[in-house]
Each structure stands twice: as C-alpha cells, then as structure tokens.
XYZ file of C-alpha atoms in Angstrom:
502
model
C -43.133 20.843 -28.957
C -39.692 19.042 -28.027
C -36.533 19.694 -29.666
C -35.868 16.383 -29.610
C -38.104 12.973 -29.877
C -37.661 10.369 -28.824
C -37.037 7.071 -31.826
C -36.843 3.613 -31.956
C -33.724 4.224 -34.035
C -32.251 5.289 -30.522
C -33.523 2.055 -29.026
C -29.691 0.086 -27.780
C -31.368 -3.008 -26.580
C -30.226 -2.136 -22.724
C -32.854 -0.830 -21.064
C -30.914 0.525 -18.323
C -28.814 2.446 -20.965
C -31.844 3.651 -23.149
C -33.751 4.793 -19.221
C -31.177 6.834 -19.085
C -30.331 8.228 -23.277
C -34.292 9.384 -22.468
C -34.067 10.961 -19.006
C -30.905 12.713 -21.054
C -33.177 13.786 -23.917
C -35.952 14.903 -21.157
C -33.210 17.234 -19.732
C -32.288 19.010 -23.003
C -36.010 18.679 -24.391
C -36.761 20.975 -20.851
C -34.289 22.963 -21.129
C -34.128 23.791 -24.308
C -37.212 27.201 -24.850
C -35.356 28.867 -22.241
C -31.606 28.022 -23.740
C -32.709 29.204 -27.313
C -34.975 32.426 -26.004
C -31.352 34.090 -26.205
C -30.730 37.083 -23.782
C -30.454 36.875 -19.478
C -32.950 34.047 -19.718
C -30.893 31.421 -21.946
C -27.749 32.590 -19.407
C -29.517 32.008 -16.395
C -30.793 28.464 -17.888
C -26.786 27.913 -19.187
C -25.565 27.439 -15.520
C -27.833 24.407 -13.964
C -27.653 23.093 -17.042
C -23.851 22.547 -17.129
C -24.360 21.029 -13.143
C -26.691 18.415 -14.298
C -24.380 17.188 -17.454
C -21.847 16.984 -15.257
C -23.679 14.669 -12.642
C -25.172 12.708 -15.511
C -22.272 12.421 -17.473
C -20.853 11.396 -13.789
C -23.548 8.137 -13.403
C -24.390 7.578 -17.089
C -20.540 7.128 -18.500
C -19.818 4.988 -14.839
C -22.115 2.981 -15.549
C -21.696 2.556 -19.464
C -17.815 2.094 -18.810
C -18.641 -1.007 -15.366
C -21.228 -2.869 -18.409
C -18.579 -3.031 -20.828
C -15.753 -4.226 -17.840
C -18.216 -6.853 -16.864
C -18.913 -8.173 -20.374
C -15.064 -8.568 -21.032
C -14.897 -6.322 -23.862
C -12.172 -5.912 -26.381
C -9.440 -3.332 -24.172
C -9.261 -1.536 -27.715
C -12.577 -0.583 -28.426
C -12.979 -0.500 -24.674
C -10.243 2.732 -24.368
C -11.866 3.918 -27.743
C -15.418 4.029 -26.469
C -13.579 6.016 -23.037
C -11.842 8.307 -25.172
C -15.316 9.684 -26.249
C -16.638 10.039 -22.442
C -13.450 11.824 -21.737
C -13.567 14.240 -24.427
C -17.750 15.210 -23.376
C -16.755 15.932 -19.830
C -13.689 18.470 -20.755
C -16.054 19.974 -22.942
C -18.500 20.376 -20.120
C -15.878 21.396 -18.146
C -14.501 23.784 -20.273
C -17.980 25.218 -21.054
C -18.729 25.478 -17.069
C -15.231 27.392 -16.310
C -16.342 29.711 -19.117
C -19.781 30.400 -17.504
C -18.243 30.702 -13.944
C -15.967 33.806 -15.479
C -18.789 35.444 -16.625
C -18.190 34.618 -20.211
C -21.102 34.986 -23.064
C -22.256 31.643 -23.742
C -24.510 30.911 -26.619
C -27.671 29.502 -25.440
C -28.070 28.254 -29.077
C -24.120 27.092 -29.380
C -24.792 24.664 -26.134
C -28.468 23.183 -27.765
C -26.410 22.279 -31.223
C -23.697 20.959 -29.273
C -25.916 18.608 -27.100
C -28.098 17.506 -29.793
C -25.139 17.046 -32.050
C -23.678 15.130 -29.642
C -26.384 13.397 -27.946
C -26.910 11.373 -31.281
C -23.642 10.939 -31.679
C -23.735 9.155 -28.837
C -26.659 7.098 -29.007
C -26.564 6.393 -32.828
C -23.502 5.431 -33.229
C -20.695 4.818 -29.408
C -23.428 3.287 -27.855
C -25.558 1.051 -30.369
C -22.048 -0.279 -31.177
C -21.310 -1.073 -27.374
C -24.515 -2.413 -26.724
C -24.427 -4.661 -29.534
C -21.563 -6.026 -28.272
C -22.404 -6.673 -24.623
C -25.444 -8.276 -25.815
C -23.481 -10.719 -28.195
C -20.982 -11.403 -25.548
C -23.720 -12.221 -23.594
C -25.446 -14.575 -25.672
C -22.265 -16.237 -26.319
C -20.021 -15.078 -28.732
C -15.802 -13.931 -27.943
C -15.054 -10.062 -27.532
C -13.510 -10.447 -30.709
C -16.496 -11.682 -32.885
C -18.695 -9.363 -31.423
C -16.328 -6.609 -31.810
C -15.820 -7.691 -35.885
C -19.575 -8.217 -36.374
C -20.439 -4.442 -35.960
C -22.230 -3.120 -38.512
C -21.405 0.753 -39.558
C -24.242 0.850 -42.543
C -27.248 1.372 -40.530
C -29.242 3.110 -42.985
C -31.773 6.089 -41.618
C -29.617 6.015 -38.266
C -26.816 6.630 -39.755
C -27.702 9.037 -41.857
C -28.802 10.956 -38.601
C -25.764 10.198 -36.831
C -24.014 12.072 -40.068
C -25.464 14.787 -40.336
C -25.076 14.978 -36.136
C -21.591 14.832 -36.898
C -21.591 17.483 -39.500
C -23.480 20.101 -37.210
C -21.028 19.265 -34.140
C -18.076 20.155 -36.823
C -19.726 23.314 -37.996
C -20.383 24.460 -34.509
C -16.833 23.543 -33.708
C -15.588 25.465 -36.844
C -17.448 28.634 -35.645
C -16.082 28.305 -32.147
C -12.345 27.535 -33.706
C -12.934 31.725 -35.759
C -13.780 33.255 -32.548
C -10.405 31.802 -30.704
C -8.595 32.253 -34.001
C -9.906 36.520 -33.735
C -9.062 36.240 -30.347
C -6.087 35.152 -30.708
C -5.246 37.674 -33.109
C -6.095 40.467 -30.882
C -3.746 38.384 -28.019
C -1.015 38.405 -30.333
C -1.392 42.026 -30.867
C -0.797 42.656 -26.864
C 1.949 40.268 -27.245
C 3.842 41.979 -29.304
C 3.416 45.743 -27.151
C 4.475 43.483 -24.315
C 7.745 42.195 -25.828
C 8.215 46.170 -26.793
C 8.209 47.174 -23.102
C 9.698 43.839 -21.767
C 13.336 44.718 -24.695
C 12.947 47.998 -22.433
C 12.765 46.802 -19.113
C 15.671 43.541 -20.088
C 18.010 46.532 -20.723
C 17.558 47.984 -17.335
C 17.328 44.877 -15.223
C 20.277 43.125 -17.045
C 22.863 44.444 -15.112
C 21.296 44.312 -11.837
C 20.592 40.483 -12.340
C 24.292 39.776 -13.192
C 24.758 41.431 -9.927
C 22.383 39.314 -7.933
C 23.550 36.133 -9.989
C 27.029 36.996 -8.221
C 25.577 37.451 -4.872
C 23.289 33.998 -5.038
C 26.211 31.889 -6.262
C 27.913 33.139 -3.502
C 24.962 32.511 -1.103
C 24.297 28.847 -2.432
C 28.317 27.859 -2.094
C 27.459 28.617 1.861
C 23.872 27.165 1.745
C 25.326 24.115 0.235
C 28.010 23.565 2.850
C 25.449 24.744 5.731
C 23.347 21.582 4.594
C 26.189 19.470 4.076
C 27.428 19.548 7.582
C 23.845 19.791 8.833
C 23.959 16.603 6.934
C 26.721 15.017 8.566
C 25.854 16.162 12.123
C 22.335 14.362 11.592
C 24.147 10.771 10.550
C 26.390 11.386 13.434
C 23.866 12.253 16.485
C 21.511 9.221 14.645
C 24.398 7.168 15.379
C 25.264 8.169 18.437
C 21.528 8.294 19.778
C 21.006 4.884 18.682
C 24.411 3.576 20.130
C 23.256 4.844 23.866
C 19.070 3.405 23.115
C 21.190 -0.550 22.372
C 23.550 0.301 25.284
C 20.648 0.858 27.384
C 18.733 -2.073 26.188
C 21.674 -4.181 26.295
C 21.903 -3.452 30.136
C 18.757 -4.405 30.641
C 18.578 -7.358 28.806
C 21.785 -8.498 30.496
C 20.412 -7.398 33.681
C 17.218 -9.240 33.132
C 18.798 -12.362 31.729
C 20.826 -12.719 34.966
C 18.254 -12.476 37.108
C 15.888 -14.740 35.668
C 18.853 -17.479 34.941
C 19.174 -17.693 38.995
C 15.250 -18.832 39.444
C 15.543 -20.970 36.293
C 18.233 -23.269 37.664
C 15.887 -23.535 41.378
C 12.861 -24.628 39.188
C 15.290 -27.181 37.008
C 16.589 -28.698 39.699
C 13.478 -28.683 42.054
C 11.557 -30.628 38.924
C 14.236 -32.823 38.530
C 13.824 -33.944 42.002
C 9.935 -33.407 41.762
C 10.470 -36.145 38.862
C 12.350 -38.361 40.904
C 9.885 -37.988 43.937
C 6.776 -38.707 41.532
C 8.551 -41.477 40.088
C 9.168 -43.362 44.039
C 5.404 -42.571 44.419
C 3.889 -43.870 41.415
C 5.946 -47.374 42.399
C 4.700 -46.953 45.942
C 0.691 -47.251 44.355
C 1.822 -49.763 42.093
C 3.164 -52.285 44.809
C -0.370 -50.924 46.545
C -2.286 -51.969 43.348
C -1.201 -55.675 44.051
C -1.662 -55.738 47.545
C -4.816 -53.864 47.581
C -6.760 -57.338 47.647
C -5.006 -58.506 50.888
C -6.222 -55.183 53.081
C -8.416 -55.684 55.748
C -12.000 -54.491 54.401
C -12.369 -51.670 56.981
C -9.025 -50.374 55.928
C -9.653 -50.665 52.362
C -13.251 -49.128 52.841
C -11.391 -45.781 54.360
C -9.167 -45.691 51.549
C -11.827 -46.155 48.615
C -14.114 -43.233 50.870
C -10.625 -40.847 50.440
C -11.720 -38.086 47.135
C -8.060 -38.562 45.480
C -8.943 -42.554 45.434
C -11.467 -41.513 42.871
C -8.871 -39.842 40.454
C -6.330 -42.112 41.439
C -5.480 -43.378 37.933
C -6.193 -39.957 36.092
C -3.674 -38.309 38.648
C -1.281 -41.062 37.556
C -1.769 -40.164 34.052
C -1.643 -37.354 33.926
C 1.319 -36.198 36.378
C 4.173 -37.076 34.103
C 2.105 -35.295 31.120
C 2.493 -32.304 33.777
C 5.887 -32.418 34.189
C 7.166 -32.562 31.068
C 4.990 -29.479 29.878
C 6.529 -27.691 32.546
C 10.352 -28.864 31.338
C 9.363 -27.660 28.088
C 8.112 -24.602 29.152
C 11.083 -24.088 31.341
C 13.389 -25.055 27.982
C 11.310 -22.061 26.136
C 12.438 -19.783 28.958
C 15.956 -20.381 28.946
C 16.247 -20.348 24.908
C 14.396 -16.175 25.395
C 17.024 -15.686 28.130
C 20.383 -17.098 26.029
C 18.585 -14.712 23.004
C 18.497 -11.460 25.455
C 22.068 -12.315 26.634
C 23.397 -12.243 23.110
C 21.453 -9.199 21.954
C 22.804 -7.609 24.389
C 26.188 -7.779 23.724
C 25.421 -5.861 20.277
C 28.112 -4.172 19.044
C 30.592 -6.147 21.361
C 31.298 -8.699 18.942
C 33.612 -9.076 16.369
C 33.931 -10.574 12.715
C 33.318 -14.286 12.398
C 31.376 -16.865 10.647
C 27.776 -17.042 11.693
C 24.639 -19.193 11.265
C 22.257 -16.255 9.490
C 18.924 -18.571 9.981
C 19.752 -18.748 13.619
C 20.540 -14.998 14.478
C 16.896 -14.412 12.527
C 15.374 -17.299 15.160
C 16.888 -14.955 17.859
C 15.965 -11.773 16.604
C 12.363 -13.525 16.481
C 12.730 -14.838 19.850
C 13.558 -11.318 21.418
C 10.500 -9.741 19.552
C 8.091 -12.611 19.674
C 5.563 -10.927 22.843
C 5.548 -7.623 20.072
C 4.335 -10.213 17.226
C 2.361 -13.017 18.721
C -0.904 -11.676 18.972
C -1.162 -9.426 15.728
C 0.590 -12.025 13.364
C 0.880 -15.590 11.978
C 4.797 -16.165 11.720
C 5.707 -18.046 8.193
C 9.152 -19.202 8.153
C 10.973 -20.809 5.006
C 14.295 -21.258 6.047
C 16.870 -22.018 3.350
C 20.104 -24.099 3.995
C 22.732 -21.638 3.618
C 26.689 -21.298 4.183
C 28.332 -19.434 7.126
C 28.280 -15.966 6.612
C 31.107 -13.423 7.972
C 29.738 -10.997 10.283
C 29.095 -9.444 13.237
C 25.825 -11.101 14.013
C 24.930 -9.589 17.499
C 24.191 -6.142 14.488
C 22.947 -8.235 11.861
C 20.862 -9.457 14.898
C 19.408 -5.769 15.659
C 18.768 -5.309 12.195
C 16.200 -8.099 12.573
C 14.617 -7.537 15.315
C 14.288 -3.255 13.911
C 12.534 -4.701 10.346
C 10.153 -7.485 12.861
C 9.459 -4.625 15.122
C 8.570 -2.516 11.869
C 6.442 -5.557 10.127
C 4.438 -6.089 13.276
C 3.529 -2.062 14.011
C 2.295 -2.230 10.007
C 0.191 -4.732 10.373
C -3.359 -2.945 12.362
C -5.231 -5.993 13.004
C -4.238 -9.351 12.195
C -2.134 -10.567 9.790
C 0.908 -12.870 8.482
C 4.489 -11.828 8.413
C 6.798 -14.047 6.122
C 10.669 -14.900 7.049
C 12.726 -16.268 3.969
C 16.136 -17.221 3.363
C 18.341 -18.380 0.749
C 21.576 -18.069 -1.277
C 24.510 -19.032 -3.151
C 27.797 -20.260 -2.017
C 28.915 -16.501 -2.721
C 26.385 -14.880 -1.072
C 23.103 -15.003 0.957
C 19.657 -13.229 1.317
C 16.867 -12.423 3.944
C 13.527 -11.202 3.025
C 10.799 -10.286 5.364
C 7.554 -9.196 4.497
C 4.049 -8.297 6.039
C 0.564 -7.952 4.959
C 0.344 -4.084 6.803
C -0.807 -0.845 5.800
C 2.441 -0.559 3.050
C 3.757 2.575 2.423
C 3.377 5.470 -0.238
C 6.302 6.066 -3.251
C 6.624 9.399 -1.248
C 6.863 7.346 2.126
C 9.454 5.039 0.577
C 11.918 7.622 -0.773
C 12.574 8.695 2.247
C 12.128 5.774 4.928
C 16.317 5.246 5.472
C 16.941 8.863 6.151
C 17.225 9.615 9.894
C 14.735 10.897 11.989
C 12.446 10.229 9.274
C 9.481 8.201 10.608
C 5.621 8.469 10.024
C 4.558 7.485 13.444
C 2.961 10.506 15.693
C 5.400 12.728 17.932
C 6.775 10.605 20.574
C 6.185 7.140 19.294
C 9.053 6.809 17.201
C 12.757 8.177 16.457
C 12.838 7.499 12.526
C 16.413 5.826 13.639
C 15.547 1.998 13.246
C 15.623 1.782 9.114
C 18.725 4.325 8.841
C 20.413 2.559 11.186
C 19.718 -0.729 9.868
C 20.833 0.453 6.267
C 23.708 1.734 7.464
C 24.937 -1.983 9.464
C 23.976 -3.378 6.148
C 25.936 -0.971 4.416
C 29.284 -2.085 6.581
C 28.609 -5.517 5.628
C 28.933 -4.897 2.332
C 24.995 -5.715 1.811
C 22.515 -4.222 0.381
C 18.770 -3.469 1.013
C 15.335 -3.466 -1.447
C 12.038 -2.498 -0.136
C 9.265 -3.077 -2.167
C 5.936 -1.442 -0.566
C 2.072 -1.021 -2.144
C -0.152 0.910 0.040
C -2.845 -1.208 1.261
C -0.858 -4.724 0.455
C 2.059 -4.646 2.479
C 5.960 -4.205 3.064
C 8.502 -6.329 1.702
C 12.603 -5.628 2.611
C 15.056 -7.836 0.246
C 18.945 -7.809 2.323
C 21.499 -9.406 0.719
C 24.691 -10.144 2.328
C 28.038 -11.654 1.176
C 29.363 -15.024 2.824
C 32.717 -13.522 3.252
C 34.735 -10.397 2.017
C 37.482 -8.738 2.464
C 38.377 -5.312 4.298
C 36.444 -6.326 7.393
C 36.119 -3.389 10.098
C 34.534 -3.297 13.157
C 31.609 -0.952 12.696
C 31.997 2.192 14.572
C-alpha cells in the first residue's frame, strides 16, 4: 500500500508540472517501507534518498521558476513562490550534511517532512502558480490573475492545513533536540571560558610583548612597500620612456626612408599624367583621321589586340591614375602620423586639435585594427585644447591597441568626442571580452596586465593614467565581462601650472 495516493485535488492543470508532482510522489511512495522500517535499513535508504531530492528539486524548481518567467508573472509573488524552493533545498542540504557526518537521522522525521511538504507544495505554491500561468495565458494581466487566487479551496485546503500543521510539529520536535543540545554546548562553553580566564592571564603579557615587536615590524614593512612602491612607478616610467624612444627611432627612421620613394612615385605620375594626357590627344586626332588611312594600313591596325580595348584603355587609364594619387596621398598622411609620434615626449605645451591627434593615433594603429574591427567615429566640434599632444597621442594609440587585442573575433570599436568651452572628453569603447570588477581594480597599476608571460608589460594603462594625470585629466573605465570596455578621459581646454612631463 502507498503512503501516499495520488488525487485529483493535486491535479495543477500543467501537465508537465503534475508528470513530475507524481514521479515525486512515486519516489517517496518507494521509498518510504524501507525509510519507516527504522534501524540500518531506514539509514541506508536516508542517503540516495537525499541525492535524488536534490536532483529533482534541481529540474523540478528550474523548470517551475523558467514557466512562471515566461508567463510574465507578478516579480512579487514570483520571489515569494522562490523563497519556498530556496528554503526545500537548504533543508535538503542541511539534512544531507547531517547524513554525510554520520549523524542519526530519523527515517520517520524525513517521511513527515516530505509528505508534509510535498502537499504543501502541490496544494497550495503550486495550484496558485499554475492558476496563474494558465490565466495569463488565456489572456488576463499578471495582476488579475495574481488577485483572482482563490485561498478557500475546501477539501484541499483542509489537507494542505493539516500538512502544514504536521511540518510545524515535526519542526517543533527538531527545534527541543537543538534547544537540549544546545544546553549541553553551553555547558562546555562555560568550562571553556574557565580555562580560557586561565590561559588570558598567562598569555597577556607575552602578547603586549609581541604587540611591541609587530608594530615595530609593520613601521619597516610599511616603508619596505612604500619604496618598493615608488621604485615600481619609477622603472615603469623609465621602461616605457626607452620602449617610445625606441619606437620613435624607428618610426622616424622609417618615415624617412619611405618619404624619399614617395616623392620618385609623385613626380614620376605626375609626368606619367602628362605623358597619358599627349597620348590620349595623339588617338583622338587618329580618331578623325582614321577614315582617310589607306585600307591595308588601317586593316593592320584594326588586326593589333590593344585596337580591341582601345576605348576601355582610354577609360579607364585616368580612373588608374588617380587611384594610385590617392593611394599615394594615404601613404604620405601614415608617414606625417609616424613622424609626429615619434617625436613623443619632444614637444611642448600648446594648443592642439584633440579630434586630429585621435585621427593620428588611429592612423598609426590602423594595420592592428582593420581586420578585427569596424571603426565608428562621432567626432564632436570642440575648442583647442592645451597640451602636449605627441603624449596625449600615445595615450590613444595604448587604449586602440588595448580595444583591438579585446575584441577575439570581429567586432566594432567606437571613437567619441565632445565638450564644453571649459573642457573636453574622449571616449573609446569596444565590443571585447570586458573585464572582471577584480580585473578593473587593478588595470592602472604597473606591470599589471592579464595577457600570458611575454605578451605584455602591464605598462600601457599606468602609463596612460599617469600622462592623463599631468594634464590635469581624468580617466573612467566602465567594463562588463562578456559586453565590452569603455574608457571616459576628460581633459581641460587650458590650465594653469603647465609642466613638461618628466
């Protein structure tokens, strides 16, 4: 005979919900002779048990919680109805830990608790949340189905009383045996504090003696770290000053070499041009003479190939030309931007154009960004801003390098400006990987990076802070993990107290 049958009062109207409220009931129903035999047999049953709760409570109370999310219902009775999933599991929990330290647990005490709860449950939590799915279904608000719930159900509800009367009694009888234990704890207690008054005594004066030795030992920790500190900033500096000296030589290096071949190719199509232009009048005077030739001589010219694609080659020539000014044009903009970011930290205070330092900065980076990211730019008009923009310039080109290197596939990175006549602002933001609140606490200290040995220095953010800094700026990140990066500088147009940075 089963402990429990099955009733139509249990029926919710979901039959996904009351599949599972039966398979539940099958559990305890098979279960249950060897749970209330007492003795090794109801412990041995107590354990595999717990497991399968667990994974239903797992599925069942997933499931129950993604119905009620997908019928939109009321958040309140939603966290209510969660609140009662929450409080089963610890309970399950708690009972497991307490058969996993080889604790007595009543065979009996677990049966009352399930059925107790178990129509609990189905009575009362989930009649009420299937009656409400179902009405939201069939049309109603969360809100009328929510205030159309019934609580006088007659014969259920008299069941789901009593159910709640036998889950307080068992509870009551669970609440004396911690209330004895406790009783016997705070005996212990109290021969503890006896011997801990005798061991204060003797340990007193050897703490006060430590206490004078670890003060003394934290004054030196504390200026060990500070000048560790210090020493770190510097050698950051100082490391990063010799990687832009070495980049700037190269850059200027490779800017002057390139500049020589440039002006050959300028001038060579500018003559090219002139040449094409002398030809192109040479056919055209042909064109109106062409019907005067002798027909031999006109035969051999018609049997040439280029006769053929005579007027596409005339077409399309100057079409050539001009793609290869422009490209040439492209060329020398890259080479004026390499030329001036390499003179970083050369310059000196004066009024700058911040939208065109970030065009340069993009221009020096562009090869790194091309092919993982669309570029969106929304440029603000803004004042001059007082600077020295060949750093303001490497503090670019560090956050583009950074946006890029976050971003794993494809993706977009976004350039803003804007301002005030008193000061400016530059945001640029990615769609990357993001960062963690762990990552971002400590992304501007030096040497901090999370790239693998040997692909970064951890210098690029904590130098860029630090230019900021001097500019009497300031920096925001803003970073979710999985949604990307977003760095807020803001920058006055002029102040006073200007330095050269060191």
């Amino acid at each position: 005979m089963n402990l429990m049958a099955w009733s139509e009062h249990f029926v919710s109207g979901i039959d996904a919900v009351d599949a599972q409220h039966k398979a539940l009931v099958g559990m305890i129903n098979a279960a249950a002779p060897h749970l209330a035999s007492g003795g090794e047999e109801a412990q041995h049953a107590v354990g595999p048990l717990l497991d399968k709760l667990v994974k239903y409570a797992q599925s069942h109370f997933t499931f129950e919680e993604e119905l009620m999310q997908a019928a939109h219902v009321l958040p309140v009775y939603f966290e209510q109805h969660l609140k009662t999933h929450q409080a089963f599991v610890q309970e399950v929990v708690q009972m497991r830990a307490q058969y996993e330290k080889g604790e007595s647990l009543s065979g009996n005490d677990l049966l009352h608790f399930l059925t107790s709860w178990l129509t609990f449950h189905i009575l009362s939590e989930d009649k009420h949340m299937a009656r409400q799915v179902l009405a939201i279904r069939a049309g109603e608000t969360a809100s009328q189905a929510f205030a159309s719930l019934d609580t006088t159900q007659g014969a259920p509800q008299a069941v789901y009383n009593a159910a709640l009367v036998d889950l307080f009694s068992l509870l009551t009888a669970r609440n004396r045996t911690l209330t004895e234990a406790n009783a016997q704890v705070r005996d212990a207690k109290r021969e503890l504090e006896s011997a801990n008054t005798l061991l204060e005594a003797r340990v007193s004066e050897r703490t006060h003696e430590l206490a004078d030795a670890n003060s003394a030992l934290q004054e030196e920790r504390q200026a060990l770290v500070d000048s560790i500190a210090r020493l770190k900033q510097t050698q950051a500096q100082l490391l990063q000053s010799e990687k832009m000296a070495a980049v700037g030589q190269l850059a200027a290096g490779v800017a002057h070499e390139i500049n020589n071949p440039i002006g050959f190719v300028n001038s060579n199509l500018g003559t090219l041009s002139g040449y094409l232009d002398h030809l192109l009048a040479l056919l055209a005077v042909y064109a109106e003479a062409r019907s005067s030739l002798p027909a031999a001589l006109l035969a051999r010219l018609e049997a040439l190939p280029a006769y053929a694609e005579l007027a596409y080659i005339r077409e399309d020539a100057p079409d050539l030309l001009r793609e290869c000014r422009e490209g040439l044009a492209r060329v020398k903009r890259i080479v004026n931007d390499l030329r001036d970011f390499s003179h970083a930290g050369d310059g000196g205070w004066a009024a700058a154009d911040i939208n065109s330092t970030l065009e340069s900065a993009l221009n020096v980076v562009g090869n790194k960004i091309r092919h993982k990211a669309t570029v969106v730019k929304e440029f603000a008009l803004l004042p001059l801003v007082d600077c020295i923009a060949s750093q303001l310039a490497q503090v670019f080109v560090n956050l583009l390098l950074n946006a890029a290197q976050a971003i794993e596939d494809t993706g977009t990175i976004t350039l803003r400006t804007g301002g005030t006549a008193d000061a400016v602002w530059i945001e640029i933001s990615d769609t990357g990987v993001g960062m963690s609140e762990e990552t971002q606490k400590h992304v501007f200290e030096p040497f901090y990076t999370t790239k693998p040995v040997g692909q970064g220095t951890g210098l690029g953010l904590s130098v860029s802070w630090d230019i900021v800094r001097r500019h009497a700026g300031s920096v925001e990140l803003h970073s979710t993990l999985g949604q990307g990066t977003r760095v807020h500088i803001t920058l006055p147009v002029s102040h006073a107290g200007q330095t050269v940075a060191a």
